[in-house]
């Protein structure tokens, strides 16, 4: 490859002509409508408040389309950057939510602003790649327009903010240059990227030279081979003369680029790549030396893109260029964004005691990047890449097309399809599939294909890690993310629990700055259905992940291949494989999406011992044998080994005594556990006994059922995300402690001094959480004041069946839960209260508590999920179950009371609980009417007019019966009914 590049860049003597007038008959550069590096400038590129545009498949204002399509030149781009980050409605009251619903439902299907199109500068190709096409292929290419781009009849380049010049086709350089260009374009800075040494057409080279002339700044990416390239030398000389040169040293430093060292081949770097390089292309020595000397005269720009600082380098480049171009809002936005991701990018702090897994980390790097860098080259020698296949074509269904062609055309070979279905993803030849299908029919009479997993894909940006719970999958992924986070713009961490995965995916909107709300989907001509709303929201997030900006998407602990709500494949959320965004999935499943996973094994004996051994302690041979026995009994499970190490570090106990204590701990009965739940512990009962030992230690230090023990017990009912310590402790305090006797005076003293004990309570919360962290029962989160528990510990806490633990969790979330801070935990409380799916309700509330729950939690949560996240199915199901619960509570109030109530009150007979407490019954009925009205308004948003009409009629009947016909709420409900009736009649007329 190197020799080919050198030979292709060697030219004849050019002493008699300037480099700017070089013959370029053999050069190749994409024309503006072909080049993915050239960004056409639209006349009015007004970025939204989230700095993003709508997907290209959304309906576009026809006038805007007409004005852009009739233009024959490229007008100057005028992009306005607003100080973004899309503020989500947080901590909204039910009144605020109702106002938002009223505002939305008042104009269904009407949008006040046109949707502006956005064409990204490049899609799936690179201007430096030499694409040899057959004549037939070229004709087809010229007659069709690539998706996401538009033909422009002529190219009169009037202005360009930045010209980016590079030389080379190595994947890291291409990845870096794509990211740099995409990052500049996304902030409204127009770019023109060119590897002019690869140009093979004089017209395309002229376009690149015009871009150099009009560019405000010239970025030149300097590599070891750049000094052999005459075009790079010309760019250095040209931009340094205009005093707008911005050099970026790629895997180099400014001190490496000294003229004497290069010519005299001094140092290990230039021993191979140095020398009198101007002879390679027939240039002049003095011109070459002047161009290289120009680098040392650039004082303002010292940008180095090393292997571990790509993100910092690119963001610094964008910030500096934005400041020099007078776009301070871009620089301010980037500053705020960096502060945000510094605190929220990764969920956990880095494990400073991470041990082993060198081979697995190298395998992950190779699976994602197709190459291994740094010290891993020496550590990793077992995995070898297969030889690359030429003539490689990948198709992705009918709508999402991904073509990767390398080399000449494959007219004599059948295409290879990337198949996506609900049961399989596999690479399969069409002809082979048909032959295989026919042969199976001949043999068995019917088609019953055996499920076969595809081999591990290397360099395609997808990796799946499989292993037992507690084996260390999350630790491995976290270490990989911390090591390689600079190669990505951001690491996007998604919890994989099936009930929460779609919500976690849509939560990425704040980081990607994408609007996924239903309000963004309003249109003049039609009203979308619920499925269309949800698909549009997911499509916007997915589109951002499919740009040329690299992200690392991590799905941790994937529970199922299907979403719990609509049973759709999780694969539908992911970007296409082979793009700039990489995906890592960790799971306990043996296989995900028919991909062959990287199966995580146990730590070696030496690594396991180092994980258990506390620092600064020496043990005898007998004690070391006891540690090996513990290791074997734990099955070398990383979670258990870490807990053993925490106990030995915190307590003055020897391994042999600890082993004896664990063995004498009685084993809990598991007969009531389901087969799936009990399977994780039946093969490792020693781990159960270890958990009980930890709880005994906590109780011994702080009395029966200590705060630390109760915090663990109540944690099993929270969601799988980070739990605030204050909320966890509040729930733990609601679980009663085991006291032998409680005197009346002690209760009275506690009630009198409750205001004085807040500081003591806070101190005890911190002590309890630190105790859990030191024993490795919980782990510290990057979010301040939050901890998280392993799923094995949460499962064990749920099966301890402590009375009142689930009730305590629900009460704590209701009293202190916040929509903006505890969204997942609010959903977890609703899962315990209502009968979702086939799961029975775990917690029952009194009528007064149910009313408080509906007003403070259910209504705001449903409206927030529907409007802000377009989670229509989940929101409507929550409101439906809430309606059922309110009707059941109403039924209990109207049932007859006991006979002893007769003749007891106000000289009249009391027949029902509603008569006994009429105010409570009226409040319950009005609350039910509010829920029905909310459901009707949401049905209006999804074109379910008939259902919405029935619901609003019920709400009107309740309001008119209690409040009267002239009450404002009743009148407003009747207006909603008339609106639904009018829409129903319009639909009938059109149909």
PDB file of C-alpha atoms in Angstrom, residues 326-444:
ATOM      1  CA  UNK A 326     -16.790  35.745  14.369  1.00  0.00           C
ATOM      2  CA  UNK A 327     -19.227  33.023  15.451  1.00  0.00           C
ATOM      3  CA  UNK A 328     -18.967  33.257  19.192  1.00  0.00           C
ATOM      4  CA  UNK A 329     -22.263  31.465  19.743  1.00  0.00           C
ATOM      5  CA  UNK A 330     -20.704  28.282  18.338  1.00  0.00           C
ATOM      6  CA  UNK A 331     -17.782  28.499  20.728  1.00  0.00           C
ATOM      7  CA  UNK A 332     -20.114  29.160  23.660  1.00  0.00           C
ATOM      8  CA  UNK A 333     -22.317  26.237  22.684  1.00  0.00           C
ATOM      9  CA  UNK A 334     -19.329  23.898  22.504  1.00  0.00           C
ATOM     10  CA  UNK A 335     -18.153  25.062  25.909  1.00  0.00           C
ATOM     11  CA  UNK A 336     -21.517  24.262  27.485  1.00  0.00           C
ATOM     12  CA  UNK A 337     -21.698  20.942  25.685  1.00  0.00           C
ATOM     13  CA  UNK A 338     -18.268  19.888  26.956  1.00  0.00           C
ATOM     14  CA  UNK A 339     -19.264  20.765  30.510  1.00  0.00           C
ATOM     15  CA  UNK A 340     -22.391  18.652  30.144  1.00  0.00           C
ATOM     16  CA  UNK A 341     -20.704  15.533  28.848  1.00  0.00           C
ATOM     17  CA  UNK A 342     -17.919  15.828  31.392  1.00  0.00           C
ATOM     18  CA  UNK A 343     -20.467  15.009  34.097  1.00  0.00           C
ATOM     19  CA  UNK A 344     -22.978  12.843  32.239  1.00  0.00           C
ATOM     20  CA  UNK A 345     -21.135  10.949  29.500  1.00  0.00           C
ATOM     21  CA  UNK A 346     -20.336   7.714  31.353  1.00  0.00           C
ATOM     22  CA  UNK A 347     -22.532   6.329  34.146  1.00  0.00           C
ATOM     23  CA  UNK A 348     -19.716   5.053  36.347  1.00  0.00           C
ATOM     24  CA  UNK A 349     -16.372   6.314  37.507  1.00  0.00           C
ATOM     25  CA  UNK A 350     -13.344   4.476  36.188  1.00  0.00           C
ATOM     26  CA  UNK A 351     -12.273   1.383  38.073  1.00  0.00           C
ATOM     27  CA  UNK A 352      -8.700   2.145  39.085  1.00  0.00           C
ATOM     28  CA  UNK A 353      -8.241  -1.480  40.187  1.00  0.00           C
ATOM     29  CA  UNK A 354      -9.221  -2.995  36.845  1.00  0.00           C
ATOM     30  CA  UNK A 355      -7.393  -6.289  36.421  1.00  0.00           C
ATOM     31  CA  UNK A 356      -6.705  -8.412  33.350  1.00  0.00           C
ATOM     32  CA  UNK A 357      -8.838  -8.642  30.218  1.00  0.00           C
ATOM     33  CA  UNK A 358      -6.007  -7.507  27.906  1.00  0.00           C
ATOM     34  CA  UNK A 359      -6.932  -9.998  25.232  1.00  0.00           C
ATOM     35  CA  UNK A 360     -10.633  -9.118  25.388  1.00  0.00           C
ATOM     36  CA  UNK A 361      -9.888  -5.401  25.119  1.00  0.00           C
ATOM     37  CA  UNK A 362      -7.740  -6.012  22.050  1.00  0.00           C
ATOM     38  CA  UNK A 363     -10.452  -8.180  20.531  1.00  0.00           C
ATOM     39  CA  UNK A 364     -12.996  -5.428  21.075  1.00  0.00           C
ATOM     40  CA  UNK A 365     -10.711  -2.894  19.414  1.00  0.00           C
ATOM     41  CA  UNK A 366     -10.157  -5.194  16.475  1.00  0.00           C
ATOM     42  CA  UNK A 367     -13.871  -5.961  16.108  1.00  0.00           C
ATOM     43  CA  UNK A 368     -14.776  -2.261  16.043  1.00  0.00           C
ATOM     44  CA  UNK A 369     -11.858  -0.668  14.187  1.00  0.00           C
ATOM     45  CA  UNK A 370     -10.425  -3.590  12.259  1.00  0.00           C
ATOM     46  CA  UNK A 371      -6.990  -2.785  13.654  1.00  0.00           C
ATOM     47  CA  UNK A 372      -5.086  -2.780  16.944  1.00  0.00           C
ATOM     48  CA  UNK A 373      -3.012   0.167  18.089  1.00  0.00           C
ATOM     49  CA  UNK A 374      -0.553   1.041  20.820  1.00  0.00           C
ATOM     50  CA  UNK A 375       0.816  -1.504  23.248  1.00  0.00           C
ATOM     51  CA  UNK A 376      -1.952  -3.956  22.343  1.00  0.00           C
ATOM     52  CA  UNK A 377      -0.008  -4.947  19.232  1.00  0.00           C
ATOM     53  CA  UNK A 378       2.475  -6.788  21.453  1.00  0.00           C
ATOM     54  CA  UNK A 379      -0.171  -8.150  23.836  1.00  0.00           C
ATOM     55  CA  UNK A 380      -2.500  -9.398  21.162  1.00  0.00           C
ATOM     56  CA  UNK A 381      -1.111 -11.927  18.728  1.00  0.00           C
ATOM     57  CA  UNK A 382      -3.694 -14.713  18.535  1.00  0.00           C
ATOM     58  CA  UNK A 383      -6.406 -13.021  16.489  1.00  0.00           C
ATOM     59  CA  UNK A 384      -5.552 -12.565  12.817  1.00  0.00           C
ATOM     60  CA  UNK A 385      -7.550 -10.667  10.257  1.00  0.00           C
ATOM     61  CA  UNK A 386      -8.740 -12.517   7.212  1.00  0.00           C
ATOM     62  CA  UNK A 387      -7.655 -11.381   3.801  1.00  0.00           C
ATOM     63  CA  UNK A 388      -9.891  -8.673   2.443  1.00  0.00           C
ATOM     64  CA  UNK A 389     -12.363  -9.691  -0.238  1.00  0.00           C
ATOM     65  CA  UNK A 390     -12.449  -7.499  -3.268  1.00  0.00           C
ATOM     66  CA  UNK A 391     -15.671  -6.831  -5.139  1.00  0.00           C
ATOM     67  CA  UNK A 392     -17.669  -6.537  -1.901  1.00  0.00           C
ATOM     68  CA  UNK A 393     -21.239  -5.251  -1.972  1.00  0.00           C
ATOM     69  CA  UNK A 394     -23.576  -4.911   0.960  1.00  0.00           C
ATOM     70  CA  UNK A 395     -27.263  -4.127   0.524  1.00  0.00           C
ATOM     71  CA  UNK A 396     -29.503  -3.180   3.419  1.00  0.00           C
ATOM     72  CA  UNK A 397     -33.122  -3.896   2.574  1.00  0.00           C
ATOM     73  CA  UNK A 398     -35.182  -1.701   0.300  1.00  0.00           C
ATOM     74  CA  UNK A 399     -35.151   1.583   2.154  1.00  0.00           C
ATOM     75  CA  UNK A 400     -31.851   1.749   3.987  1.00  0.00           C
ATOM     76  CA  UNK A 401     -29.249   1.138   1.304  1.00  0.00           C
ATOM     77  CA  UNK A 402     -25.621   0.719   2.246  1.00  0.00           C
ATOM     78  CA  UNK A 403     -23.220   0.062  -0.608  1.00  0.00           C
ATOM     79  CA  UNK A 404     -19.551  -0.631  -0.054  1.00  0.00           C
ATOM     80  CA  UNK A 405     -17.649  -1.357  -3.234  1.00  0.00           C
ATOM     81  CA  UNK A 406     -13.944  -2.019  -3.170  1.00  0.00           C
ATOM     82  CA  UNK A 407     -12.107  -2.594  -6.412  1.00  0.00           C
ATOM     83  CA  UNK A 408     -13.550  -3.279  -9.858  1.00  0.00           C
ATOM     84  CA  UNK A 409     -17.077  -4.296 -10.724  1.00  0.00           C
ATOM     85  CA  UNK A 410     -18.316  -7.822  -9.983  1.00  0.00           C
ATOM     86  CA  UNK A 411     -20.403  -8.518 -13.063  1.00  0.00           C
ATOM     87  CA  UNK A 412     -19.587 -12.213 -12.966  1.00  0.00           C
ATOM     88  CA  UNK A 413     -20.305 -12.631  -9.271  1.00  0.00           C
ATOM     89  CA  UNK A 414     -23.608 -12.609  -7.442  1.00  0.00           C
ATOM     90  CA  UNK A 415     -24.226  -9.769  -4.950  1.00  0.00           C
ATOM     91  CA  UNK A 416     -24.112 -10.310  -1.227  1.00  0.00           C
ATOM     92  CA  UNK A 417     -27.023  -8.991   0.815  1.00  0.00           C
ATOM     93  CA  UNK A 418     -27.107  -7.859   4.418  1.00  0.00           C
ATOM     94  CA  UNK A 419     -30.329  -9.518   5.497  1.00  0.00           C
ATOM     95  CA  UNK A 420     -32.398  -8.054   8.328  1.00  0.00           C
ATOM     96  CA  UNK A 421     -35.456  -9.895   9.552  1.00  0.00           C
ATOM     97  CA  UNK A 422     -37.067 -10.656  12.854  1.00  0.00           C
ATOM     98  CA  UNK A 423     -35.197 -13.950  13.145  1.00  0.00           C
ATOM     99  CA  UNK A 424     -31.833 -13.423  11.539  1.00  0.00           C
ATOM    100  CA  UNK A 425     -29.080 -11.142  10.366  1.00  0.00           C
ATOM    101  CA  UNK A 426     -26.626 -12.959   8.204  1.00  0.00           C
ATOM    102  CA  UNK A 427     -24.382 -12.549   5.216  1.00  0.00           C
ATOM    103  CA  UNK A 428     -25.710 -14.790   2.485  1.00  0.00           C
ATOM    104  CA  UNK A 429     -25.321 -15.038  -1.254  1.00  0.00           C
ATOM    105  CA  UNK A 430     -28.571 -14.863  -3.234  1.00  0.00           C
ATOM    106  CA  UNK A 431     -27.757 -17.764  -5.494  1.00  0.00           C
ATOM    107  CA  UNK A 432     -26.557 -19.876  -2.585  1.00  0.00           C
ATOM    108  CA  UNK A 433     -29.745 -19.117  -0.664  1.00  0.00           C
ATOM    109  CA  UNK A 434     -31.911 -20.233  -3.593  1.00  0.00           C
ATOM    110  CA  UNK A 435     -29.922 -23.424  -4.116  1.00  0.00           C
ATOM    111  CA  UNK A 436     -30.011 -24.131  -0.385  1.00  0.00           C
ATOM    112  CA  UNK A 437     -33.769 -23.537  -0.305  1.00  0.00           C
ATOM    113  CA  UNK A 438     -34.440 -25.894  -3.215  1.00  0.00           C
ATOM    114  CA  UNK A 439     -32.222 -28.627  -1.766  1.00  0.00           C
ATOM    115  CA  UNK A 440     -34.017 -28.456   1.564  1.00  0.00           C
ATOM    116  CA  UNK A 441     -37.368 -28.750  -0.195  1.00  0.00           C
ATOM    117  CA  UNK A 442     -36.201 -31.850  -2.027  1.00  0.00           C
ATOM    118  CA  UNK A 443     -34.935 -33.501   1.151  1.00  0.00           C
ATOM    119  CA  UNK A 444     -37.647 -32.698   3.670  1.00  0.00           C
TER     120      UNK A 444
END
